[in-house]
C-alpha cells in the first residue's frame, strides 16, 4: 500500500509538471492540498481507459483561496462524470485554446456559437464567480504593469508581460490564468 501511494504521488507530480503546475481546466495554480488526478474520460464511461496516461490530468478541486464560498465550484469535481464526446474538448487538443473568449473583467464566454465551449463552461463551472474574480484580478495586474490604465501602453512592458505569461519560469511553472491574460494582451 505504501509503495502504491508513492507511485500515485510521483504520477501526480509528473502530471503537474507537464501542466506547468496549472489546473487542466481553469489554468489556476495547483495547490497540493486542493487538487486531484482527473480521468478526462470518466471511469464510469470507459473503465478501460482508467490507466491510459493520455487520459490523466491534474485538476484543481474547484476552490479558489480567499474567494470561493463553496467547494467544488468548478473544474473536475464540478463536472463529476459528465462526458459527451460531441461537446467536450481535451485540454491537450489545440482546439481548446480557440473555443473560449476571455473578457478583461475575467469572464469567459464561448467563441461565437460554439456548443463545445458553452457546454464546457457550464459543466466545468468555468464561469463561476470565484474563477471570474481571480482571472479578472490576474488580467488587471497585467494591464496595470503595461500602463494600460494610464492610456499609454508601454510596448516593452507588453512584450515582457506576454513572455512572462507564455514561457515557464526556472521551475517549469506558468502563472495562474496565463491563458486569459495572454488572450487579452494579444488583442491590445
GROMACS .gro file of C-alpha atoms in nm:
model
  188
    1UNK     CA    1   0.000   0.000   0.000
    2UNK     CA    2   0.282   0.241   0.088
    3UNK     CA    3   0.452   0.174  -0.246
    4UNK     CA    4   0.129   0.243  -0.440
    5UNK     CA    5   0.085   0.572  -0.253
    6UNK     CA    6   0.439   0.676  -0.350
    7UNK     CA    7   0.377   0.585  -0.716
    8UNK     CA    8   0.047   0.777  -0.714
    9UNK     CA    9   0.222   1.083  -0.568
   10UNK     CA   10   0.500   1.057  -0.828
   11UNK     CA   11   0.245   1.032  -1.110
   12UNK     CA   12   0.057   1.335  -0.980
   13UNK     CA   13   0.378   1.537  -0.953
   14UNK     CA   14   0.483   1.438  -1.304
   15UNK     CA   15   0.143   1.537  -1.446
   16UNK     CA   16   0.154   1.870  -1.259
   17UNK     CA   17   0.497   1.940  -1.408
   18UNK     CA   18   0.369   1.861  -1.759
   19UNK     CA   19   0.083   2.107  -1.699
   20UNK     CA   20   0.318   2.382  -1.576
   21UNK     CA   21   0.155   2.344  -1.231
   22UNK     CA   22  -0.179   2.470  -1.366
   23UNK     CA   23  -0.524   2.314  -1.347
   24UNK     CA   24  -0.603   2.138  -1.675
   25UNK     CA   25  -0.941   2.314  -1.698
   26UNK     CA   26  -0.926   2.662  -1.544
   27UNK     CA   27  -0.547   2.730  -1.552
   28UNK     CA   28  -0.534   2.834  -1.188
   29UNK     CA   29  -0.226   2.736  -0.993
   30UNK     CA   30  -0.242   2.387  -0.845
   31UNK     CA   31  -0.228   2.366  -0.467
   32UNK     CA   32  -0.107   2.025  -0.349
   33UNK     CA   33  -0.380   2.002  -0.088
   34UNK     CA   34  -0.654   2.108  -0.328
   35UNK     CA   35  -0.606   1.906  -0.648
   36UNK     CA   36  -0.660   1.556  -0.781
   37UNK     CA   37  -0.581   1.329  -1.072
   38UNK     CA   38  -0.863   1.361  -1.320
   39UNK     CA   39  -0.974   1.100  -1.572
   40UNK     CA   40  -1.074   1.309  -1.873
   41UNK     CA   41  -1.291   1.023  -1.996
   42UNK     CA   42  -1.451   0.927  -1.664
   43UNK     CA   43  -1.403   0.573  -1.543
   44UNK     CA   44  -1.782   0.535  -1.534
   45UNK     CA   45  -1.788   0.599  -1.910
   46UNK     CA   46  -1.488   0.386  -2.009
   47UNK     CA   47  -1.316   0.185  -1.737
   48UNK     CA   48  -1.061   0.054  -1.989
   49UNK     CA   49  -0.902   0.400  -2.009
   50UNK     CA   50  -0.853   0.441  -1.634
   51UNK     CA   51  -0.478   0.376  -1.662
   52UNK     CA   52  -0.431   0.537  -2.003
   53UNK     CA   53  -0.170   0.806  -1.942
   54UNK     CA   54  -0.322   1.033  -2.209
   55UNK     CA   55  -0.650   1.028  -2.016
   56UNK     CA   56  -0.493   1.156  -1.692
   57UNK     CA   57  -0.466   1.521  -1.592
   58UNK     CA   58  -0.448   1.716  -1.268
   59UNK     CA   59  -0.749   1.931  -1.186
   60UNK     CA   60  -0.797   2.172  -0.902
   61UNK     CA   61  -1.082   2.087  -0.667
   62UNK     CA   62  -1.278   2.395  -0.769
   63UNK     CA   63  -1.200   2.612  -0.469
   64UNK     CA   64  -1.026   2.949  -0.517
   65UNK     CA   65  -0.849   3.061  -0.200
   66UNK     CA   66  -0.999   3.373  -0.037
   67UNK     CA   67  -1.277   3.398  -0.298
   68UNK     CA   68  -1.478   3.074  -0.315
   69UNK     CA   69  -1.766   3.029  -0.079
   70UNK     CA   70  -1.832   2.665  -0.170
   71UNK     CA   71  -1.620   2.362  -0.256
   72UNK     CA   72  -1.634   2.203  -0.600
   73UNK     CA   73  -1.747   2.527  -0.761
   74UNK     CA   74  -1.558   2.448  -1.079
   75UNK     CA   75  -1.338   2.207  -1.271
   76UNK     CA   76  -1.311   1.829  -1.230
   77UNK     CA   77  -1.520   1.777  -0.918
   78UNK     CA   78  -1.787   2.011  -1.052
   79UNK     CA   79  -1.834   1.816  -1.373
   80UNK     CA   80  -1.846   1.484  -1.187
   81UNK     CA   81  -1.892   1.214  -1.456
   82UNK     CA   82  -2.027   1.437  -1.732
   83UNK     CA   83  -1.880   1.338  -2.065
   84UNK     CA   84  -2.033   1.398  -2.404
   85UNK     CA   85  -1.784   1.318  -2.680
   86UNK     CA   86  -1.954   1.566  -2.915
   87UNK     CA   87  -1.943   1.852  -2.661
   88UNK     CA   88  -1.609   1.819  -2.484
   89UNK     CA   89  -1.256   1.912  -2.585
   90UNK     CA   90  -0.948   1.765  -2.421
   91UNK     CA   91  -0.715   2.014  -2.251
   92UNK     CA   92  -0.438   1.891  -2.484
   93UNK     CA   93  -0.640   1.949  -2.801
   94UNK     CA   94  -0.522   2.265  -2.984
   95UNK     CA   95  -0.891   2.347  -3.043
   96UNK     CA   96  -0.930   2.402  -2.669
   97UNK     CA   97  -0.750   2.738  -2.681
   98UNK     CA   98  -0.961   2.859  -2.971
   99UNK     CA   99  -1.314   2.800  -2.844
  100UNK     CA  100  -1.313   3.039  -2.549
  101UNK     CA  101  -1.322   3.419  -2.540
  102UNK     CA  102  -1.189   3.595  -2.232
  103UNK     CA  103  -1.309   3.939  -2.131
  104UNK     CA  104  -1.095   4.187  -1.940
  105UNK     CA  105  -1.317   4.155  -1.630
  106UNK     CA  106  -1.230   3.783  -1.610
  107UNK     CA  107  -1.544   3.645  -1.769
  108UNK     CA  108  -1.516   3.355  -2.012
  109UNK     CA  109  -1.768   3.312  -2.290
  110UNK     CA  110  -1.793   3.074  -2.586
  111UNK     CA  111  -1.649   3.169  -2.922
  112UNK     CA  112  -1.941   3.262  -3.146
  113UNK     CA  113  -2.199   2.983  -3.148
  114UNK     CA  114  -1.956   2.722  -3.017
  115UNK     CA  115  -2.160   2.448  -2.849
  116UNK     CA  116  -1.850   2.276  -2.710
  117UNK     CA  117  -1.733   2.589  -2.531
  118UNK     CA  118  -2.081   2.657  -2.399
  119UNK     CA  119  -2.112   2.302  -2.262
  120UNK     CA  120  -1.766   2.307  -2.106
  121UNK     CA  121  -1.820   2.644  -1.940
  122UNK     CA  122  -2.146   2.515  -1.795
  123UNK     CA  123  -2.034   2.168  -1.684
  124UNK     CA  124  -1.691   2.268  -1.555
  125UNK     CA  125  -1.813   2.591  -1.394
  126UNK     CA  126  -1.554   2.794  -1.580
  127UNK     CA  127  -1.777   3.099  -1.537
  128UNK     CA  128  -1.801   3.062  -1.159
  129UNK     CA  129  -1.789   3.376  -0.950
  130UNK     CA  130  -1.457   3.278  -0.793
  131UNK     CA  131  -1.281   3.196  -1.121
  132UNK     CA  132  -1.415   3.512  -1.285
  133UNK     CA  133  -1.286   3.727  -0.997
  134UNK     CA  134  -0.946   3.553  -0.988
  135UNK     CA  135  -0.899   3.573  -1.368
  136UNK     CA  136  -1.007   3.938  -1.361
  137UNK     CA  137  -0.751   4.015  -1.090
  138UNK     CA  138  -0.472   3.847  -1.292
  139UNK     CA  139  -0.573   4.043  -1.602
  140UNK     CA  140  -0.587   4.370  -1.406
  141UNK     CA  141  -0.235   4.317  -1.272
  142UNK     CA  142  -0.103   4.255  -1.624
  143UNK     CA  143  -0.285   4.559  -1.765
  144UNK     CA  144  -0.152   4.779  -1.485
  145UNK     CA  145   0.203   4.657  -1.545
  146UNK     CA  146   0.193   4.769  -1.908
  147UNK     CA  147   0.039   5.110  -1.835
  148UNK     CA  148  -0.299   5.030  -1.989
  149UNK     CA  149  -0.493   5.229  -1.729
  150UNK     CA  150  -0.270   5.533  -1.791
  151UNK     CA  151  -0.390   5.549  -2.153
  152UNK     CA  152  -0.046   5.467  -2.287
  153UNK     CA  153   0.074   5.112  -2.333
  154UNK     CA  154   0.443   5.051  -2.277
  155UNK     CA  155   0.530   4.821  -2.570
  156UNK     CA  156   0.837   4.677  -2.397
  157UNK     CA  157   0.635   4.604  -2.084
  158UNK     CA  158   0.366   4.443  -2.302
  159UNK     CA  159   0.625   4.221  -2.466
  160UNK     CA  160   0.768   4.129  -2.124
  161UNK     CA  161   0.423   4.052  -1.981
  162UNK     CA  162   0.344   3.826  -2.276
  163UNK     CA  163   0.675   3.644  -2.234
  164UNK     CA  164   0.607   3.605  -1.861
  165UNK     CA  165   0.265   3.451  -1.931
  166UNK     CA  166   0.375   3.227  -2.217
  167UNK     CA  167   0.711   3.092  -2.102
  168UNK     CA  168   0.763   2.873  -1.796
  169UNK     CA  169   0.985   3.007  -1.519
  170UNK     CA  170   1.303   2.835  -1.397
  171UNK     CA  171   1.092   2.584  -1.202
  172UNK     CA  172   0.882   2.499  -1.509
  173UNK     CA  173   0.571   2.685  -1.389
  174UNK     CA  174   0.344   2.931  -1.564
  175UNK     CA  175   0.148   3.199  -1.377
  176UNK     CA  176  -0.218   3.137  -1.295
  177UNK     CA  177  -0.466   3.225  -1.570
  178UNK     CA  178  -0.186   3.284  -1.821
  179UNK     CA  179  -0.422   3.176  -2.098
  180UNK     CA  180  -0.673   3.451  -2.019
  181UNK     CA  181  -0.403   3.715  -1.960
  182UNK     CA  182  -0.232   3.628  -2.290
  183UNK     CA  183  -0.565   3.633  -2.472
  184UNK     CA  184  -0.632   3.989  -2.355
  185UNK     CA  185  -0.278   4.117  -2.410
  186UNK     CA  186  -0.252   3.974  -2.762
  187UNK     CA  187  -0.559   4.173  -2.862
  188UNK     CA  188  -0.439   4.516  -2.747
   0.00000   0.00000   0.00000
